mmCIF file of C-alpha atoms in Angstrom:
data_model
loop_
_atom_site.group_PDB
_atom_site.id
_atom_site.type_symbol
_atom_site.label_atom_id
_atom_site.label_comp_id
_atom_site.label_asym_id
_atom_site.label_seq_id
_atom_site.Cartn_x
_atom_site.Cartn_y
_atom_site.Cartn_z
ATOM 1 C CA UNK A 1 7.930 -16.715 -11.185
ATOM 2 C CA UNK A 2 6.768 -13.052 -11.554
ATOM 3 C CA UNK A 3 3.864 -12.278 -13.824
ATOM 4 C CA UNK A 4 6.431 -10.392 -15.923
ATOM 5 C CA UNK A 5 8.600 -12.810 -15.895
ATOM 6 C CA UNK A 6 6.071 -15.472 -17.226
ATOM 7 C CA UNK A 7 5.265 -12.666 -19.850
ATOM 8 C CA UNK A 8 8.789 -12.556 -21.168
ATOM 9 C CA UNK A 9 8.587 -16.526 -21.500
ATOM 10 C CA UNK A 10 5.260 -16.797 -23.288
ATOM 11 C CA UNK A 11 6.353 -13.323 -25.619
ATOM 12 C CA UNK A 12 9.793 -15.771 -26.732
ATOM 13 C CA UNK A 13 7.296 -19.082 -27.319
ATOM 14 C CA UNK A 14 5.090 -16.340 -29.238
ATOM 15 C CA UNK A 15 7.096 -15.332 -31.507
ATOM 16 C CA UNK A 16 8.964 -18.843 -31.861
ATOM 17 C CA UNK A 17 5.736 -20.406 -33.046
ATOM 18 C CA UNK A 18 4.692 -17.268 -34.755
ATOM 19 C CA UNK A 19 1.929 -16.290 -33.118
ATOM 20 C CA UNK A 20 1.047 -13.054 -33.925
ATOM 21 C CA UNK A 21 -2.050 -12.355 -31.921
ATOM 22 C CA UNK A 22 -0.561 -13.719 -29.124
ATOM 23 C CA UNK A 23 2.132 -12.254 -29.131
ATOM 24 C CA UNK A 24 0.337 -9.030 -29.331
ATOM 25 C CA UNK A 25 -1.630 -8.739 -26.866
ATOM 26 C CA UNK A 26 1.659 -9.977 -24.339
ATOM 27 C CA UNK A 27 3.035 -6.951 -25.693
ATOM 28 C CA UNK A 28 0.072 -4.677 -24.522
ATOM 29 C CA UNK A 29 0.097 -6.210 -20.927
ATOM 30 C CA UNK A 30 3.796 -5.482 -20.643
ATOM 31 C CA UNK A 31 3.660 -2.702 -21.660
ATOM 32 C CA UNK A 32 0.551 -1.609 -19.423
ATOM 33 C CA UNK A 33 2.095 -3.216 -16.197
ATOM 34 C CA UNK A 34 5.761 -0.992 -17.381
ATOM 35 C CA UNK A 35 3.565 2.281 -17.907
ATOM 36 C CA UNK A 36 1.645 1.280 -14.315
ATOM 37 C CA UNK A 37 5.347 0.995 -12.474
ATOM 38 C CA UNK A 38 6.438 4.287 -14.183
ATOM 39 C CA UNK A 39 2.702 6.038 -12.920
ATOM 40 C CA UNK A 40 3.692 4.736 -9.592
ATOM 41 C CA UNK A 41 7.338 5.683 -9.724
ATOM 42 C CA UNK A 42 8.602 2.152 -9.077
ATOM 43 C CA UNK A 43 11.298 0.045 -10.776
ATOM 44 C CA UNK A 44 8.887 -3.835 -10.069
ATOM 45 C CA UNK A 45 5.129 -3.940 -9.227
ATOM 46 C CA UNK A 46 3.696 -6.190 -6.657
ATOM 47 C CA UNK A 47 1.912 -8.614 -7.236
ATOM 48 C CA UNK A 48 -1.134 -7.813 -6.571
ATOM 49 C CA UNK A 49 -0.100 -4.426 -8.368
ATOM 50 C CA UNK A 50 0.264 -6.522 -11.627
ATOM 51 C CA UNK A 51 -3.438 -7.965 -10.644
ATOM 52 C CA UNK A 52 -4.772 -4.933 -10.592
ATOM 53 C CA UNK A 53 -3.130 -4.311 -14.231
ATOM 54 C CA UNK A 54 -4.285 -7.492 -15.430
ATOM 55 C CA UNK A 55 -8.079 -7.245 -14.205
ATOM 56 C CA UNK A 56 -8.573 -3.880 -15.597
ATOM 57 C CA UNK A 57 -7.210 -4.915 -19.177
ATOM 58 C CA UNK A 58 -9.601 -7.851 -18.891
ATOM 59 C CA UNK A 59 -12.283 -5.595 -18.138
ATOM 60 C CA UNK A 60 -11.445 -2.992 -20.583
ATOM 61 C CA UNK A 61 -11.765 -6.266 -23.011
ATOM 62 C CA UNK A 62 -14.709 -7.219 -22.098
ATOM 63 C CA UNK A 63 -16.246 -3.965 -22.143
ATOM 64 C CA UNK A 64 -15.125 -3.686 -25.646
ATOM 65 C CA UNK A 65 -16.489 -7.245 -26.490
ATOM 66 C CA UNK A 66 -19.915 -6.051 -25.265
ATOM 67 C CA UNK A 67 -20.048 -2.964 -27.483
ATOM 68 C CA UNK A 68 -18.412 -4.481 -30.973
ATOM 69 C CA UNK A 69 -21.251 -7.061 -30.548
ATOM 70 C CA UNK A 70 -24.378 -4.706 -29.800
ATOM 71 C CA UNK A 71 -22.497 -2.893 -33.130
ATOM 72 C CA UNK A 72 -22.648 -6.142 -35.173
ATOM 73 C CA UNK A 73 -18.874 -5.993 -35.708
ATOM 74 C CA UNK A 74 -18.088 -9.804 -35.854
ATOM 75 C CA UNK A 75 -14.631 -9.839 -37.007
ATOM 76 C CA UNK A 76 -13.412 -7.450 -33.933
ATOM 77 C CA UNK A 77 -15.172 -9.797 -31.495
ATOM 78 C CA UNK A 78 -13.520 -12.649 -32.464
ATOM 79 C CA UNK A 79 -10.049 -11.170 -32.086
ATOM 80 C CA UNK A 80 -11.167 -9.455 -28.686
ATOM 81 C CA UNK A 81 -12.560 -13.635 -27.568
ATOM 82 C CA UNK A 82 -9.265 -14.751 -28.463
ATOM 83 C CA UNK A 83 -7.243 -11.613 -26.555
ATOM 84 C CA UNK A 84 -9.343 -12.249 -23.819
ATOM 85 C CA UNK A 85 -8.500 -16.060 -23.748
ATOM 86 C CA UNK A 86 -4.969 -15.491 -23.143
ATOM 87 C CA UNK A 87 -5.511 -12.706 -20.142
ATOM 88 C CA UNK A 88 -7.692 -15.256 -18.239
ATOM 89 C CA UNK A 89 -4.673 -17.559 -18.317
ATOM 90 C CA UNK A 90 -2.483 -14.881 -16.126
ATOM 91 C CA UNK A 91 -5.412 -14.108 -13.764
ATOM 92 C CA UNK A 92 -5.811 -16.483 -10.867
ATOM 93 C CA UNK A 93 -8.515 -19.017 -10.581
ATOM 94 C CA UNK A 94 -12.266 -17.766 -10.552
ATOM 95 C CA UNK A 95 -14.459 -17.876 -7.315
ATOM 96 C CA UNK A 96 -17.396 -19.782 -8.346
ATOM 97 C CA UNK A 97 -20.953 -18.090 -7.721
ATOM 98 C CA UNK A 98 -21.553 -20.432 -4.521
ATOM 99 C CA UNK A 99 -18.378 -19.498 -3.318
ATOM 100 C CA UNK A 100 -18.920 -16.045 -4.106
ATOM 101 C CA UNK A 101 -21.759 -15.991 -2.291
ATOM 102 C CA UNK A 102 -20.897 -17.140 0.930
ATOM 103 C CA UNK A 103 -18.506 -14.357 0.731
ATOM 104 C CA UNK A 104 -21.206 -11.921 0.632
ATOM 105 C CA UNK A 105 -22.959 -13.270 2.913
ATOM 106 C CA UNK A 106 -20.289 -13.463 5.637
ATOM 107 C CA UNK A 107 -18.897 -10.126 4.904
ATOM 108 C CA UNK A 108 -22.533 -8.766 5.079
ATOM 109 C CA UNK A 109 -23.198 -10.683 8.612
ATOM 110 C CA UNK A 110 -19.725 -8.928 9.347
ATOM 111 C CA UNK A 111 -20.257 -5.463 9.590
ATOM 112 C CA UNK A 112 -24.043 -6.040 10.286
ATOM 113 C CA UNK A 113 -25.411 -4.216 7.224
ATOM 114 C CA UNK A 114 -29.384 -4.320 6.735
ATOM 115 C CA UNK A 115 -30.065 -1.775 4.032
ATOM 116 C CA UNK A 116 -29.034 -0.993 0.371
ATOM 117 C CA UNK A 117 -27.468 2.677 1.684
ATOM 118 C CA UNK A 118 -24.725 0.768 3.524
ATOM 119 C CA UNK A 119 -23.949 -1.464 0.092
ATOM 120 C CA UNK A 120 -20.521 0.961 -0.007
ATOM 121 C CA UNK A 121 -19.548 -0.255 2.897
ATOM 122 C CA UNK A 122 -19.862 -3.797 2.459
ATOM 123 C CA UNK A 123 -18.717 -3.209 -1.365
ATOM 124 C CA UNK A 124 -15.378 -1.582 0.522
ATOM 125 C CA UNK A 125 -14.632 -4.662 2.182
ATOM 126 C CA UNK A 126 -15.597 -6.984 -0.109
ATOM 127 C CA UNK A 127 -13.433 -6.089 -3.517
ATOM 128 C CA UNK A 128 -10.309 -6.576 -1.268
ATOM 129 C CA UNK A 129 -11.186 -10.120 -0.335
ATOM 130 C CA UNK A 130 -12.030 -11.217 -3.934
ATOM 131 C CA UNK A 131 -9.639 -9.128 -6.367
ATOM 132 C CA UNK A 132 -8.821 -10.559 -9.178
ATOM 133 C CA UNK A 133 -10.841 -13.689 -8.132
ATOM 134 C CA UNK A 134 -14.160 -12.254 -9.442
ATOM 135 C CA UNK A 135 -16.042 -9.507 -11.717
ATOM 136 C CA UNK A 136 -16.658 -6.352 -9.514
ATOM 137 C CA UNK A 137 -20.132 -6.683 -11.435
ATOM 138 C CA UNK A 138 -21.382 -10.295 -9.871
ATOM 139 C CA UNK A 139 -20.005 -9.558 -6.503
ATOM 140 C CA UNK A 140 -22.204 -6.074 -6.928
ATOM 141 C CA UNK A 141 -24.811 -8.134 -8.060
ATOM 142 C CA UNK A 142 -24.426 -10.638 -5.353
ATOM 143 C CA UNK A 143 -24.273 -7.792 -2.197
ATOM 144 C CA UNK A 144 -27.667 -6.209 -3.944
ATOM 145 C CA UNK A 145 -29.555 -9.481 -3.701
ATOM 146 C CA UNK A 146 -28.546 -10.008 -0.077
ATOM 147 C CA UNK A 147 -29.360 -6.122 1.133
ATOM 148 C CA UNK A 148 -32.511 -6.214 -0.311
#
């Protein structure tokens, strides 16, 4: 089943059980992965089209989350927890840091990188390997701590 297609099915339980939040932020996906196939000129996204959707609305969450609580604004980071709840449900399972790691490491033993001006290069291979499967930040973090 298609990520839009699971969409439609959660948006029907939504609004069956009333759940207004929810429901919500299904509607902002959908309508983020539709205004993503329009950008590109397609009818359907790929999957890992609709990944790339997904991630960045996580990420645009999270940013938020950071900023609402450095501005003390407790009511808008609970709603942004609980809107960032239901994305992680719809993104695939999480590499763990371990695993993360050894895919740093191998990618860096790869193309035979020794110093921080290369960390493009090894960033450009890496983010294909592990999109959607971790934060662009940790794996960032991750290739730094190896190329120094």
């Amino acid at each position: 089943m298609s990520l839009l297609e699971t969409l439609n099915q959660d948006m029907k339980n939504a609004m069956r059980n009333k759940e207004k939040q929810k429901l919500s932020t299904i509607r902002m996906v959908k309508a983020s992965l539709q205004n993503e196939a329009i950008k590109l000129g397609k009818d359907a996204l790929s999957e890992e089209e609709e990944l790339t959707v997904l991630a960045r609305e996580l990420k645009q969450r999270k940013d938020s989350l950071r900023e609402f609580k450095e501005a003390g604004r407790d009511d808008l980071v609970e709603n942004l927890n609980v809107e960032i709840e239901f994305l992680q449900d719809y993104m695939p399972e999480q590499l763990s840091d371990e695993e993360l790691e050894a895919i740093v490491i191998e990618t860096i033993e790869q193309l035979q990188v020794t110093s921080k001006q290369e960390m493009g290069k090894v960033m450009g291979a890496l983010m294909p390997k592990v999109k959607g499967k971790a934060d662009g930040t940790q794996v960032n973090q991750f290739v730094q701590k190896h190329l120094s």
